[in-house]
């Protein structure tokens, strides 16, 4: 599981794609889950995409032929085509009693973002962005990026533990027993009434990923190269 890489070039981009290359060599039984905000901004129209987006798209299309690729849309991704992934979700993805979500709508105090989300993620805005780029596209995209960056600084300082515990209580009634999320750039683990929640820190700042062993019902997180080395060693045995 990878959360919040916020790729915009540089060393993080190089490290991210090195990780993807090693993931490609693992057996098909290993699924890959992206918990949102893979890029600093991704408006999924060709006029707005750069080489790094296209490189990721090619990787996803190739890998989904042999393994499950799951993607939960973050607040920095817009209008992603579902055919890129085995499964994708604008809010969350449920697999049995597991729930994967980005987490950007959990904090009820972030009212400006919730209105911003409604204002941007709709058919009208999608049509305008599609029709205006490249004439106005780059300026619109930059305004969206700066707006998201400002909101991140204001609302990601506090981890909404109370709201998350309420979400866990609701999840229990639905038969969910593990929740995985990103967005808050913070590493947290909770257990409430038989439901475990794992919040992953941002790959961008830490290089940390998570690994869940479904057979053993065991979750761990750590530096991506160490996590992959462990998986590689497991499948050699």
Coordinates of N, CA and C in Angstrom, one line a residue:
X1 N 0.8 -1.2 0.0 CA 0.0 0.0 0.0 C 0.9 1.2 0.0
X2 N 0.5 2.2 -0.9 CA 1.3 3.5 -1.0 C 0.3 4.6 -0.8
X3 N 0.6 5.6 0.0 CA -0.2 6.7 0.2 C 0.6 8.0 0.0
X4 N 0.0 9.0 -0.6 CA 0.4 10.4 -0.6 C 1.9 10.5 -1.0
X5 N 2.2 10.1 -2.2 CA 3.5 10.2 -2.8 C 3.7 11.7 -3.3
X6 N 2.6 12.3 -3.8 CA 2.7 13.7 -4.2 C 3.8 14.0 -5.2
X7 N 3.9 13.1 -6.2 CA 5.0 13.2 -7.1 C 4.9 14.5 -8.0
X8 N 6.0 15.2 -8.1 CA 6.1 16.4 -8.9 C 7.5 16.5 -9.6
X9 N 8.2 15.3 -9.6 CA 9.5 15.3 -10.2 C 10.5 15.1 -9.1
X10 N 11.8 15.1 -9.5 CA 12.9 15.1 -8.5 C 13.1 13.7 -8.0
X11 N 13.8 13.6 -6.8 CA 14.2 12.3 -6.2 C 13.0 11.4 -5.8
X12 N 11.9 12.0 -5.3 CA 10.7 11.2 -5.0 C 10.2 10.5 -6.2
X13 N 10.1 11.2 -7.3 CA 9.7 10.5 -8.5 C 10.6 9.3 -8.9
X14 N 11.9 9.5 -8.9 CA 12.8 8.4 -9.2 C 12.6 7.3 -8.3
X15 N 12.5 7.5 -7.0 CA 12.3 6.5 -6.0 C 11.0 5.7 -6.2
X16 N 10.0 6.5 -6.5 CA 8.7 5.9 -6.7 C 8.7 4.9 -7.8
X17 N 9.3 5.3 -9.0 CA 9.3 4.4 -10.1 C 10.3 3.2 -9.9
X18 N 11.3 3.4 -9.1 CA 12.2 2.3 -8.8 C 11.4 1.2 -8.0
X19 N 10.5 1.7 -7.1 CA 9.7 0.8 -6.3 C 8.7 0.1 -7.3
X20 N 8.1 0.8 -8.2 CA 7.2 0.1 -9.1 C 7.9 -1.0 -10.0
X21 N 9.1 -0.7 -10.4 CA 9.8 -1.8 -11.1 C 10.0 -3.0 -10.3
X22 N 10.3 -2.9 -9.0 CA 10.5 -4.1 -8.2 C 9.1 -4.7 -7.9
X23 N 8.1 -4.0 -7.8 CA 6.8 -4.6 -7.6 C 6.4 -5.4 -8.8
X24 N 6.8 -5.0 -10.0 CA 6.5 -5.7 -11.2 C 7.0 -7.1 -11.2
X25 N 8.1 -7.3 -10.5 CA 8.8 -8.6 -10.5 C 8.2 -9.6 -9.5
X26 N 7.3 -9.1 -8.6 CA 6.7 -10.0 -7.6 C 5.6 -10.9 -8.2
X27 N 5.2 -12.0 -7.6 CA 4.2 -12.9 -8.1 C 2.8 -12.1 -8.3
X28 N 2.0 -12.6 -9.1 CA 0.6 -12.0 -9.3 C -0.2 -12.0 -8.1
X29 N 0.1 -12.9 -7.1 CA -0.8 -12.9 -5.9 C -0.6 -11.6 -5.1
X30 N 0.4 -10.8 -5.4 CA 0.7 -9.6 -4.6 C -0.1 -8.5 -5.3
X31 N -1.1 -8.0 -4.6 CA -1.9 -6.8 -5.1 C -1.2 -5.5 -4.7
X32 N -1.5 -4.5 -5.4 CA -0.9 -3.1 -5.1 C -2.1 -2.2 -4.9
X33 N -2.1 -1.5 -3.8 CA -3.1 -0.5 -3.5 C -2.5 0.9 -3.3
X34 N -3.1 1.8 -4.1 CA -2.7 3.2 -4.0 C -3.8 4.0 -3.3
X35 N -3.4 4.6 -2.1 CA -4.4 5.2 -1.3 C -4.5 6.7 -1.6
X36 N -4.3 7.1 -2.8 CA -4.6 8.5 -3.2 C -3.4 9.4 -3.1
X37 N -3.6 10.6 -3.8 CA -2.6 11.6 -3.9 C -1.2 11.1 -4.4
X38 N -1.2 10.3 -5.4 CA 0.0 9.8 -6.0 C 0.8 10.9 -6.6
X39 N 0.1 11.9 -7.2 CA 0.8 13.1 -7.8 C 0.4 14.3 -7.1
X40 N 1.2 15.3 -7.1 CA 0.9 16.6 -6.5 C -0.4 17.2 -7.2
X41 N -0.6 16.9 -8.5 CA -1.8 17.2 -9.1 C -2.0 16.3 -10.4
X42 N -3.1 15.7 -10.5 CA -3.4 14.8 -11.7 C -4.8 15.1 -12.2
X43 N -4.9 15.9 -13.2 CA -6.1 16.1 -13.9 C -6.0 15.2 -15.1
X44 N -6.8 14.1 -15.1 CA -6.6 13.0 -16.0 C -7.2 13.2 -17.4
X45 N -6.8 14.3 -18.0 CA -7.0 14.6 -19.5 C -5.7 14.7 -20.1
X46 N -5.6 14.2 -21.3 CA -4.3 14.2 -22.0 C -3.6 15.6 -22.1
X47 N -4.4 16.6 -22.2 CA -3.9 18.0 -22.4 C -3.2 18.5 -21.1
X48 N -3.6 17.8 -20.0 CA -3.0 18.3 -18.7 C -1.9 17.3 -18.1
X49 N -1.8 16.2 -18.8 CA -0.8 15.2 -18.2 C 0.6 15.4 -18.7
X50 N 1.5 15.1 -17.9 CA 2.9 15.2 -18.2 C 3.5 13.7 -18.4
X51 N 4.8 13.6 -18.7 CA 5.4 12.3 -18.9 C 5.3 11.4 -17.6
X52 N 5.4 12.0 -16.4 CA 5.3 11.2 -15.2 C 3.9 10.5 -15.1
X53 N 2.9 11.3 -15.5 CA 1.5 10.7 -15.4 C 1.4 9.5 -16.4
X54 N 1.9 9.8 -17.6 CA 1.8 8.8 -18.7 C 2.7 7.5 -18.4
X55 N 3.8 7.7 -17.7 CA 4.6 6.6 -17.3 C 3.9 5.7 -16.3
X56 N 3.2 6.4 -15.3 CA 2.4 5.6 -14.3 C 1.2 4.9 -15.0
X57 N 0.6 5.6 -15.9 CA -0.6 4.9 -16.6 C -0.1 3.7 -17.3
X58 N 1.0 3.7 -18.0 CA 1.6 2.6 -18.7 C 1.8 1.4 -17.8
X59 N 2.4 1.8 -16.6 CA 2.7 0.7 -15.6 C 1.4 0.1 -15.1
X60 N 0.4 0.9 -14.8 CA -0.9 0.4 -14.3 C -1.6 -0.5 -15.4
X61 N -1.6 -0.1 -16.6 CA -2.2 -0.9 -17.7 C -1.5 -2.2 -17.9
X62 N -0.2 -2.2 -17.7 CA 0.6 -3.5 -17.9 C 0.3 -4.4 -16.7
X63 N 0.4 -3.8 -15.5 CA 0.3 -4.6 -14.3 C -1.1 -5.2 -14.0
X64 N -2.1 -4.5 -14.4 CA -3.5 -5.0 -14.1 C -3.8 -6.2 -14.9
X65 N -2.9 -6.5 -15.9 CA -3.1 -7.8 -16.7 C -2.7 -9.0 -15.9
X66 N -1.9 -8.8 -14.8 CA -1.4 -9.9 -14.1 C -1.6 -9.9 -12.6
X67 N -2.1 -8.7 -12.0 CA -2.3 -8.6 -10.6 C -3.4 -7.6 -10.3
X68 N -3.9 -7.5 -9.1 CA -4.9 -6.5 -8.8 C -4.2 -5.2 -8.5
X69 N -4.7 -4.2 -9.2 CA -4.3 -2.8 -8.9 C -5.5 -2.0 -8.4
X70 N -5.4 -1.5 -7.2 CA -6.5 -0.8 -6.6 C -6.1 0.7 -6.4
X71 N -7.1 1.6 -6.6 CA -6.8 3.0 -6.5 C -8.0 3.7 -5.8
X72 N -7.7 4.3 -4.7 CA -8.8 5.2 -4.1 C -8.4 6.6 -4.4
X73 N -9.3 7.3 -5.0 CA -9.0 8.7 -5.4 C -8.8 9.7 -4.3
X74 N -7.7 10.4 -4.4 CA -7.3 11.4 -3.3 C -7.9 12.7 -3.7
X75 N -7.6 13.7 -2.9 CA -8.0 15.1 -3.2 C -7.1 15.8 -4.2
X76 N -6.1 15.2 -4.7 CA -5.2 15.8 -5.7 C -5.4 15.1 -7.1
X77 N -6.4 14.2 -7.2 CA -6.6 13.5 -8.4 C -8.0 13.8 -8.9
X78 N -8.2 14.1 -10.2 CA -9.4 14.5 -10.8 C -9.7 13.7 -12.1
X79 N -10.9 13.1 -12.1 CA -11.5 12.5 -13.3 C -10.7 11.4 -13.9
X80 N -10.2 10.5 -13.0 CA -9.4 9.4 -13.4 C -10.3 8.3 -14.1
X81 N -9.9 7.8 -15.3 CA -10.7 6.7 -15.9 C -10.6 5.4 -15.2
X82 N -11.7 4.8 -14.9 CA -11.7 3.6 -14.1 C -10.9 2.4 -14.7
X83 N -10.8 2.4 -16.1 CA -10.2 1.3 -16.7 C -8.7 1.2 -16.5
X84 N -8.1 2.2 -15.9 CA -6.7 2.1 -15.5 C -6.4 1.1 -14.5
X85 N -7.4 0.8 -13.6 CA -7.1 -0.1 -12.5 C -8.1 -1.3 -12.5
X86 N -7.7 -2.3 -11.7 CA -8.6 -3.4 -11.5 C -9.9 -2.9 -10.8
X87 N -9.7 -2.1 -9.8 CA -10.8 -1.5 -9.1 C -10.4 -0.1 -8.6
X88 N -11.3 0.8 -8.7 CA -11.0 2.2 -8.2 C -12.3 2.7 -7.5
X89 N -12.1 3.7 -6.6 CA -13.2 4.2 -5.9 C -13.0 5.7 -5.7
X90 N -14.0 6.5 -5.9 CA -13.9 7.9 -5.6 C -14.0 8.2 -4.1
X91 N -14.5 7.2 -3.3 CA -14.6 7.4 -1.9 C -13.8 6.3 -1.2
X92 N -14.1 5.1 -1.5 CA -13.4 3.9 -0.9 C -13.5 2.7 -1.7
X93 N -12.8 1.7 -1.3 CA -12.9 0.3 -1.9 C -13.0 -0.7 -0.8
X94 N -14.0 -1.6 -0.9 CA -14.2 -2.6 0.1 C -13.9 -4.0 -0.5
X95 N -13.0 -4.7 0.1 CA -12.7 -6.1 -0.2 C -13.1 -7.0 1.0
X96 N -14.2 -7.6 1.0 CA -14.6 -8.4 2.1 C -14.7 -7.6 3.3
X97 N -13.9 -7.9 4.3 CA -14.0 -7.1 5.6 C -12.9 -6.1 5.7
X98 N -12.3 -5.8 4.5 CA -11.2 -4.7 4.5 C -11.8 -3.5 3.8
X99 N -11.4 -2.3 4.2 CA -11.8 -1.1 3.6 C -10.6 -0.2 3.4
X100 N -10.5 0.3 2.1 CA -9.4 1.2 1.7 C -10.0 2.5 1.3
X101 N -9.4 3.6 1.9 CA -9.9 4.9 1.6 C -8.8 6.0 1.7
X102 N -8.9 7.0 1.0 CA -7.9 8.1 1.1 C -8.1 8.8 2.4
X103 N -9.3 9.3 2.7 CA -9.6 9.9 4.0 C -9.8 11.4 4.0
X104 N -9.9 12.0 2.8 CA -10.0 13.4 2.7 C -11.4 14.0 3.1
X105 N -12.4 13.1 3.3 CA -13.7 13.6 3.7 C -14.1 13.2 5.1
X106 N -13.1 12.7 5.9 CA -13.4 12.3 7.2 C -13.5 13.5 8.2
X107 N -12.7 14.5 8.0 CA -12.7 15.7 8.9 C -13.8 16.6 8.6
X108 N -14.8 16.7 9.5 CA -16.0 17.5 9.3 C -15.7 19.0 9.5
X109 N -14.6 19.3 10.1 CA -14.2 20.7 10.2 C -13.7 21.4 8.9
X110 N -13.3 20.5 8.0 CA -12.8 21.0 6.7 C -13.9 21.4 5.8
X111 N -14.8 22.3 6.2 CA -16.0 22.6 5.4 C -15.6 23.3 4.1
X112 N -14.6 24.2 4.1 CA -14.2 24.8 2.8 C -13.8 23.7 1.8
X113 N -13.0 22.7 2.2 CA -12.6 21.7 1.2 C -13.8 20.9 0.7
X114 N -14.8 20.6 1.6 CA -16.0 19.8 1.2 C -16.8 20.6 0.1
X115 N -16.9 21.9 0.3 CA -17.5 22.7 -0.7 C -16.7 22.8 -2.0
X116 N -15.4 22.9 -1.8 CA -14.4 23.0 -2.9 C -14.6 21.7 -3.8
X117 N -14.7 20.5 -3.0 CA -14.8 19.2 -3.7 C -16.0 19.2 -4.6
X118 N -17.2 19.7 -4.0 CA -18.4 19.7 -4.8 C -18.3 20.6 -6.0
X119 N -17.6 21.7 -5.8 CA -17.5 22.7 -6.9 C -16.7 22.2 -8.0
X120 N -15.7 21.4 -7.7 CA -14.7 21.0 -8.8 C -15.1 19.6 -9.4
X121 N -15.5 18.7 -8.6 CA -15.8 17.3 -9.0 C -17.2 17.2 -9.5
X122 N -17.5 17.8 -10.6 CA -18.9 17.7 -11.2 C -18.7 17.7 -12.7
X123 N -19.8 17.4 -13.4 CA -19.8 17.3 -14.9 C -19.5 18.7 -15.5
X124 N -20.0 19.8 -14.9 CA -19.8 21.1 -15.5 C -18.3 21.4 -15.5
X125 N -17.7 21.3 -14.3 CA -16.3 21.6 -14.2 C -15.4 20.7 -15.1
X126 N -15.8 19.5 -15.2 CA -15.1 18.5 -16.0 C -15.1 18.9 -17.5
X127 N -16.3 19.4 -17.9 CA -16.5 19.8 -19.3 C -15.7 21.0 -19.6
X128 N -15.7 22.0 -18.6 CA -14.9 23.2 -18.8 C -13.4 23.0 -18.9
X129 N -12.9 22.1 -18.0 CA -11.5 21.8 -18.0 C -11.1 21.1 -19.3
X130 N -12.0 20.2 -19.8 CA -11.7 19.4 -21.0 C -11.7 20.3 -22.2
X131 N -12.6 21.3 -22.3 CA -12.7 22.1 -23.5 C -11.8 23.3 -23.5
X132 N -11.3 23.8 -22.3 CA -10.5 25.0 -22.3 C -9.0 24.7 -22.4
X133 N -8.5 23.6 -21.9 CA -7.1 23.3 -22.1 C -6.8 23.0 -23.5
X134 N -5.6 23.4 -24.1 CA -4.5 24.0 -23.3 C -4.5 25.5 -23.2
X135 N -5.5 26.2 -23.7 CA -5.6 27.7 -23.6 C -5.6 28.2 -22.2
X136 N -6.5 27.6 -21.4 CA -6.6 28.1 -20.0 C -6.2 26.9 -19.0
X137 N -6.0 25.8 -19.5 CA -5.8 24.6 -18.7 C -4.6 24.8 -17.7
X138 N -3.4 25.2 -18.1 CA -2.3 25.3 -17.1 C -2.6 26.2 -16.0
X139 N -3.3 27.4 -16.3 CA -3.6 28.3 -15.2 C -4.6 27.8 -14.3
X140 N -5.6 27.1 -14.8 CA -6.7 26.5 -14.0 C -6.0 25.4 -13.1
X141 N -5.2 24.6 -13.7 CA -4.6 23.5 -12.9 C -3.7 24.1 -11.8
X142 N -3.0 25.1 -12.1 CA -2.1 25.7 -11.0 C -2.9 26.3 -9.9
X143 N -4.1 27.0 -10.2 CA -5.0 27.5 -9.2 C -5.5 26.4 -8.3
X144 N -5.9 25.3 -8.9 CA -6.4 24.1 -8.2 C -5.3 23.6 -7.2
X145 N -4.0 23.5 -7.8 CA -2.9 23.0 -6.9 C -2.7 23.9 -5.7
X146 N -2.6 25.2 -6.0 CA -2.3 26.1 -4.9 C -3.5 26.1 -3.8
X147 N -4.7 26.0 -4.3 CA -5.8 25.9 -3.4 C -5.7 24.7 -2.5
X148 N -5.4 23.5 -3.1 CA -5.2 22.3 -2.3 C -4.1 22.4 -1.3
X149 N -3.0 23.0 -1.8 CA -1.8 23.2 -0.9 C -2.1 24.0 0.3
X150 N -2.9 25.1 0.1 CA -3.3 26.0 1.3 C -4.2 25.2 2.2
X151 N -5.2 24.5 1.7 CA -6.1 23.7 2.6 C -5.3 22.7 3.4
X152 N -4.3 22.1 2.7 CA -3.5 21.0 3.4 C -2.8 21.6 4.6
X153 N -2.3 22.8 4.5 CA -1.5 23.4 5.6 C -2.4 23.7 6.8
X154 N -3.7 24.0 6.5 CA -4.6 24.4 7.5 C -5.2 23.2 8.2
X155 N -5.6 22.2 7.5 CA -6.4 21.1 8.1 C -5.7 19.8 8.3
X156 N -4.5 19.7 7.9 CA -3.8 18.4 8.2 C -3.0 18.5 9.4
X157 N -3.0 19.6 10.1 CA -2.2 19.7 11.4 C -2.8 18.9 12.5
X158 N -4.1 18.8 12.5 CA -4.8 18.0 13.5 C -5.4 16.7 12.9
X159 N -5.0 15.6 13.6 CA -5.6 14.3 13.2 C -6.9 14.1 13.8
X160 N -8.0 14.0 13.0 CA -9.4 14.0 13.6 C -9.7 12.7 14.2
X161 N -9.1 12.4 15.3 CA -9.3 11.1 16.0 C -10.8 10.8 16.3
X162 N -11.5 11.8 16.8 CA -12.9 11.6 17.2 C -13.7 11.2 16.0
X163 N -13.5 11.9 14.9 CA -14.3 11.6 13.7 C -13.9 10.2 13.2
X164 N -12.6 9.8 13.3 CA -12.2 8.5 12.8 C -12.8 7.4 13.6
X165 N -12.9 7.6 14.9 CA -13.5 6.6 15.8 C -14.9 6.4 15.5
X166 N -15.6 7.5 15.1 CA -17.0 7.4 14.7 C -17.1 6.6 13.4
X167 N -16.2 6.8 12.5 CA -16.2 6.0 11.3 C -16.0 4.6 11.5
X168 N -15.1 4.2 12.5 CA -14.8 2.9 12.9 C -16.0 2.2 13.5
X169 N -16.8 2.9 14.2 CA -18.0 2.4 14.8 C -19.0 2.0 13.7
X170 N -19.2 2.9 12.7 CA -20.1 2.6 11.6 C -19.6 1.5 10.8
X171 N -18.3 1.4 10.6 CA -17.7 0.3 9.8 C -18.0 -1.0 10.5
X172 N -17.9 -1.1 11.8 CA -18.2 -2.3 12.5 C -19.6 -2.9 12.2
X173 N -20.6 -2.0 12.1 CA -21.9 -2.4 11.7 C -22.0 -3.0 10.3
X174 N -21.1 -2.6 9.5 CA -21.1 -3.1 8.1 C -20.2 -4.4 7.9
X175 N -19.7 -4.9 9.0 CA -18.8 -6.1 9.0 C -17.4 -5.8 8.6
X176 N -16.9 -4.6 8.6 CA -15.6 -4.3 8.3 C -14.7 -4.4 9.6
X177 N -13.5 -5.0 9.4 CA -12.7 -5.2 10.6 C -11.3 -4.5 10.5
X178 N -10.9 -4.1 9.2 CA -9.7 -3.4 9.1 C -9.9 -2.2 8.1
X179 N -9.3 -1.1 8.4 CA -9.4 0.1 7.6 C -8.0 0.6 7.3
X180 N -7.7 1.0 6.1 CA -6.4 1.5 5.7 C -6.7 2.9 5.0
X181 N -6.0 3.9 5.5 CA -6.2 5.2 4.9 C -4.9 6.0 4.9
X182 N -4.9 7.1 4.1 CA -3.8 8.0 4.0 C -4.2 9.5 4.4
X183 N -3.9 10.4 3.5 CA -4.3 11.8 3.5 C -3.7 12.7 4.6
X184 N -3.6 12.1 5.9 CA -3.2 12.9 7.0 C -1.7 13.0 7.2
X185 N -1.0 12.3 6.3 CA 0.5 12.3 6.4 C 1.0 11.9 7.8
X186 N 0.3 11.0 8.4 CA 0.6 10.6 9.8 C 0.4 9.1 10.0
X187 N 1.3 8.5 10.8 CA 1.2 7.1 11.0 C 0.5 6.9 12.3
X188 N -0.7 6.2 12.3 CA -1.5 5.9 13.4 C -2.1 4.5 13.3
X189 N -2.3 3.9 14.5 CA -3.0 2.6 14.6 C -4.0 2.7 15.7
X190 N -5.2 2.3 15.4 CA -6.3 2.3 16.4 C -7.0 0.9 16.4
X191 N -7.5 0.5 17.5 CA -8.4 -0.6 17.6 C -9.6 -0.2 18.4
X192 N -10.8 -0.5 17.9 CA -12.1 -0.1 18.6 C -13.1 -1.2 18.3
X193 N -13.5 -1.9 19.3 CA -14.6 -2.9 19.2 C -14.4 -3.9 18.1
X194 N -13.1 -4.3 18.0 CA -12.8 -5.4 17.0 C -12.4 -4.8 15.6
X195 N -12.4 -3.5 15.4 CA -12.0 -2.9 14.1 C -10.6 -2.3 14.3
X196 N -9.7 -2.6 13.4 CA -8.4 -2.0 13.4 C -8.3 -1.0 12.3
X197 N -7.7 0.1 12.6 CA -7.4 1.2 11.6 C -6.0 1.5 11.5
X198 N -5.5 1.5 10.3 CA -4.1 1.8 10.0 C -4.0 3.1 9.1
X199 N -3.4 4.1 9.6 CA -3.2 5.3 8.8 C -1.7 5.3 8.4
X200 N -1.5 5.4 7.1 CA -0.1 5.4 6.5 C 0.4 6.8 6.4
X201 N 1.7 7.0 6.7 CA 2.3 8.4 6.5 C 2.5 8.6 5.0
X202 N 2.9 9.8 4.7 CA 3.1 10.2 3.3 C 4.4 9.5 2.7
X203 N 4.3 8.8 1.6 CA 5.5 8.3 0.9 C 6.4 9.4 0.6
X204 N 5.8 10.6 0.2 CA 6.6 11.7 -0.2 C 7.7 12.1 0.8
X205 N 7.4 12.1 2.1 CA 8.3 12.5 3.1 C 9.1 11.4 3.8
X206 N 8.5 10.2 3.8 CA 9.1 9.1 4.6 C 9.6 7.9 3.8
X207 N 9.0 7.7 2.6 CA 9.3 6.5 1.8 C 8.7 5.2 2.4
X208 N 7.7 5.4 3.3 CA 7.1 4.3 4.0 C 5.9 3.8 3.2
X209 N 5.8 2.5 3.2 CA 4.7 1.8 2.6 C 4.1 0.8 3.6
X210 N 3.0 0.2 3.3 CA 2.4 -0.8 4.2 C 2.2 -2.1 3.5
X211 N 2.3 -3.2 4.2 CA 2.1 -4.5 3.6 C 1.1 -5.3 4.5
X212 N 0.1 -5.8 3.9 CA -0.9 -6.6 4.6 C -0.9 -8.0 4.1
X213 N -0.7 -9.0 5.0 CA -0.7 -10.4 4.7 C -2.1 -10.9 5.0
X214 N -2.9 -11.2 3.9 CA -4.2 -11.6 4.1 C -4.3 -13.0 4.8
X215 N -3.4 -13.8 4.4 CA -3.4 -15.2 5.0 C -3.1 -15.2 6.5
X216 N -2.2 -14.4 6.9 CA -1.8 -14.3 8.3 C -2.6 -13.2 9.1
X217 N -3.4 -12.4 8.3 CA -4.1 -11.3 8.9 C -3.1 -10.4 9.7
X218 N -2.0 -10.0 9.0 CA -1.0 -9.2 9.7 C -0.6 -8.0 8.9
X219 N -0.5 -6.9 9.5 CA -0.1 -5.6 8.8 C 1.2 -5.1 9.4
X220 N 2.0 -4.6 8.5 CA 3.2 -3.9 9.0 C 3.6 -2.8 8.0
X221 N 4.3 -1.8 8.5 CA 4.8 -0.7 7.6 C 6.2 -0.4 7.8
X222 N 6.8 0.1 6.8 CA 8.3 0.5 6.9 C 8.8 1.0 5.6
X223 N 10.1 1.3 5.6 CA 10.7 1.8 4.3 C 10.4 0.9 3.2
X224 N 10.0 1.4 2.0 CA 9.5 0.6 0.9 C 10.5 -0.4 0.5
X225 N 11.8 -0.1 0.5 CA 12.8 -1.1 0.0 C 12.9 -2.3 1.0
X226 N 12.8 -2.0 2.3 CA 12.8 -3.1 3.3 C 11.5 -3.9 3.2
X227 N 10.4 -3.3 2.9 CA 9.2 -4.1 2.8 C 9.2 -5.0 1.6
X228 N 9.8 -4.4 0.5 CA 9.9 -5.3 -0.8 C 10.9 -6.4 -0.6
X229 N 12.0 -6.1 0.1 CA 13.0 -7.1 0.3 C 12.4 -8.2 1.1
X230 N 11.6 -7.9 2.1 CA 10.9 -9.0 2.8 C 10.0 -9.8 2.0
X231 N 9.2 -9.2 1.1 CA 8.4 -9.9 0.2 C 9.2 -10.8 -0.8
X232 N 10.2 -10.2 -1.3 CA 11.0 -10.9 -2.3 C 11.6 -12.2 -1.6
X233 N 12.1 -12.0 -0.4 CA 12.7 -13.2 0.3 C 11.6 -14.2 0.6
X234 N 10.4 -13.8 1.0 CA 9.3 -14.7 1.2 C 9.0 -15.6 0.0
X235 N 9.0 -15.0 -1.1 CA 8.6 -15.8 -2.3 C 9.8 -16.6 -2.9
X236 N 11.0 -16.4 -2.4 CA 12.1 -17.2 -2.8 C 12.2 -18.5 -2.0
X237 N 11.6 -18.5 -0.9 CA 11.6 -19.7 0.0 C 10.7 -20.8 -0.5

